[in-house]
Amino acid sequence: QVQFVESGGGLVQPGGSLRLSCTASGRTFSSYTMGWFRQAPGKERQFVAAITWSNSNTYYADSVKGRGTVSRDNAKNTVYLEMNSLKPEDTAVYYCAAQPPGAGSYVFWGQGTQVTVSS
């Protein structure tokens, strides 16, 4: 019944920008930490960014610091990832995930959306 629907992926030119959205259904995730991860072909899954419920603290991987912004709209049960100055190395499948309060791990995952940065 729980479902995350990711959108906003696609083909973008280097130097461009995009905004990924992840909308949850089936339950409310307002008290969860929401994270973004990505996985490129032949590489391990990497942490990208996260935002907590408490104080909406944000965290970013070094690879996206200064280029990415994670935000959430609890009323819409949605988390966003905005990225600019996109590079070919940003090409990956991007996943949103949810971490229950005090769980210490992400237990709900979306299906992923493809982001391709290429001319």
Short mmCIF file of C-alpha atoms in Angstrom, two decimals:
data_model
loop_
_atom_site.label_atom_id
_atom_site.label_comp_id
_atom_site.label_asym_id
_atom_site.label_seq_id
_atom_site.Cartn_x
_atom_site.Cartn_y
_atom_site.Cartn_z
CA GLN A 1 0.00 0.00 0.00
CA VAL A 2 2.94 2.32 0.63
CA GLN A 3 4.18 3.84 -2.58
CA PHE A 4 6.69 6.50 -3.51
CA VAL A 5 6.28 8.10 -6.91
CA GLU A 6 9.38 9.84 -8.19
CA SER A 7 9.23 12.30 -11.05
CA GLY A 8 11.29 15.00 -12.69
CA GLY A 9 14.02 12.85 -14.15
CA GLY A 10 15.02 12.80 -17.75
CA LEU A 11 17.66 14.06 -20.12
CA VAL A 12 19.39 17.33 -19.32
CA GLN A 13 22.43 19.02 -20.79
CA PRO A 14 25.57 19.57 -18.76
CA GLY A 15 25.26 22.77 -16.77
CA GLY A 16 21.50 22.47 -16.67
CA SER A 17 19.21 21.98 -13.73
CA LEU A 18 16.26 19.90 -12.65
CA ARG A 19 13.99 19.23 -9.74
CA LEU A 20 13.10 15.74 -8.66
CA SER A 21 9.95 15.08 -6.70
CA CYS A 22 8.97 12.15 -4.56
CA THR A 23 5.39 11.91 -3.43
CA ALA A 24 4.35 9.28 -0.93
CA SER A 25 1.00 7.63 -0.64
CA GLY A 26 -0.49 5.06 1.67
CA ARG A 27 0.74 6.73 4.83
CA THR A 28 2.07 10.00 6.17
CA PHE A 29 5.83 10.51 6.30
CA SER A 30 5.90 13.89 8.00
CA SER A 31 7.85 12.50 10.96
CA TYR A 32 10.35 10.59 8.81
CA THR A 33 13.76 11.59 7.63
CA MET A 34 13.64 11.67 3.85
CA GLY A 35 16.70 10.91 1.80
CA TRP A 36 17.85 10.85 -1.78
CA PHE A 37 20.25 8.26 -3.15
CA ARG A 38 21.59 7.52 -6.58
CA GLN A 39 23.19 4.63 -8.37
CA ALA A 40 25.09 4.80 -11.61
CA PRO A 41 25.73 1.76 -13.80
CA GLY A 42 28.54 -0.34 -12.38
CA LYS A 43 28.74 1.70 -9.21
CA GLU A 44 27.48 1.35 -5.68
CA ARG A 45 24.49 3.25 -4.44
CA GLN A 46 25.49 6.62 -3.05
CA PHE A 47 23.93 8.96 -0.57
CA VAL A 48 22.98 12.30 -2.10
CA ALA A 49 21.00 14.34 0.41
CA ALA A 50 18.58 14.09 3.30
CA ILE A 51 16.22 16.25 5.29
CA THR A 52 14.99 15.53 8.79
CA TRP A 53 11.56 16.10 10.24
CA SER A 54 12.97 17.81 13.32
CA ASN A 55 14.08 21.34 12.40
CA SER A 56 14.28 20.23 8.76
CA ASN A 57 18.04 19.79 9.03
CA THR A 58 19.65 19.01 5.71
CA TYR A 59 22.65 16.93 4.79
CA TYR A 60 24.50 16.65 1.50
CA ALA A 61 27.12 14.45 -0.02
CA ASP A 62 30.33 16.23 -0.95
CA SER A 63 29.62 15.56 -4.60
CA VAL A 64 26.50 17.75 -4.58
CA LYS A 65 27.30 20.37 -1.97
CA GLY A 66 26.65 23.81 -3.39
CA ARG A 67 24.68 22.36 -6.29
CA GLY A 68 21.82 20.57 -4.60
CA THR A 69 18.95 21.58 -2.37
CA VAL A 70 16.66 19.14 -0.60
CA SER A 71 13.34 20.31 0.75
CA ARG A 72 10.02 18.89 1.81
CA ASP A 73 6.37 19.80 1.86
CA ASN A 74 4.72 17.72 4.52
CA ALA A 75 1.26 18.92 3.55
CA LYS A 76 1.83 17.31 0.16
CA ASN A 77 3.76 14.36 1.58
CA THR A 78 6.47 15.24 -0.90
CA VAL A 79 10.23 15.66 -0.83
CA TYR A 80 12.21 17.49 -3.49
CA LEU A 81 15.76 17.48 -4.75
CA GLU A 82 16.85 20.45 -6.81
CA MET A 83 20.15 20.25 -8.61
CA ASN A 84 21.94 22.69 -10.83
CA SER A 85 25.22 22.82 -12.69
CA LEU A 86 24.63 19.22 -13.59
CA LYS A 87 27.57 17.14 -14.69
CA PRO A 88 27.76 13.92 -16.67
CA GLU A 89 28.83 12.16 -13.49
CA ASP A 90 25.44 13.03 -12.01
CA THR A 91 23.92 10.52 -14.40
CA ALA A 92 22.26 7.83 -12.33
CA VAL A 93 19.00 6.40 -11.15
CA TYR A 94 17.81 8.55 -8.27
CA TYR A 95 15.83 7.05 -5.43
CA CYS A 96 13.96 8.62 -2.57
CA ALA A 97 13.81 6.83 0.75
CA ALA A 98 12.22 7.24 4.15
CA GLN A 99 13.72 6.61 7.58
CA PRO A 100 11.26 6.12 10.46
CA PRO A 101 11.91 8.07 13.66
CA GLY A 102 14.70 6.42 15.62
CA ALA A 103 15.06 3.59 13.12
CA GLY A 104 18.64 4.35 12.12
CA SER A 105 18.07 3.10 8.59
CA TYR A 106 15.95 3.76 5.53
CA VAL A 107 13.17 1.22 5.23
CA PHE A 108 10.95 2.59 2.46
CA TRP A 109 12.27 3.13 -1.04
CA GLY A 110 10.92 4.45 -4.28
CA GLN A 111 11.34 2.79 -7.64
CA GLY A 112 13.78 5.38 -8.88
CA THR A 113 13.87 7.88 -11.70
CA GLN A 114 16.54 8.09 -14.36
CA VAL A 115 18.61 11.24 -14.68
CA THR A 116 20.87 11.47 -17.70
CA VAL A 117 23.24 14.40 -18.11
CA SER A 118 24.52 14.49 -21.65
CA SER A 119 24.82 16.72 -24.66
#
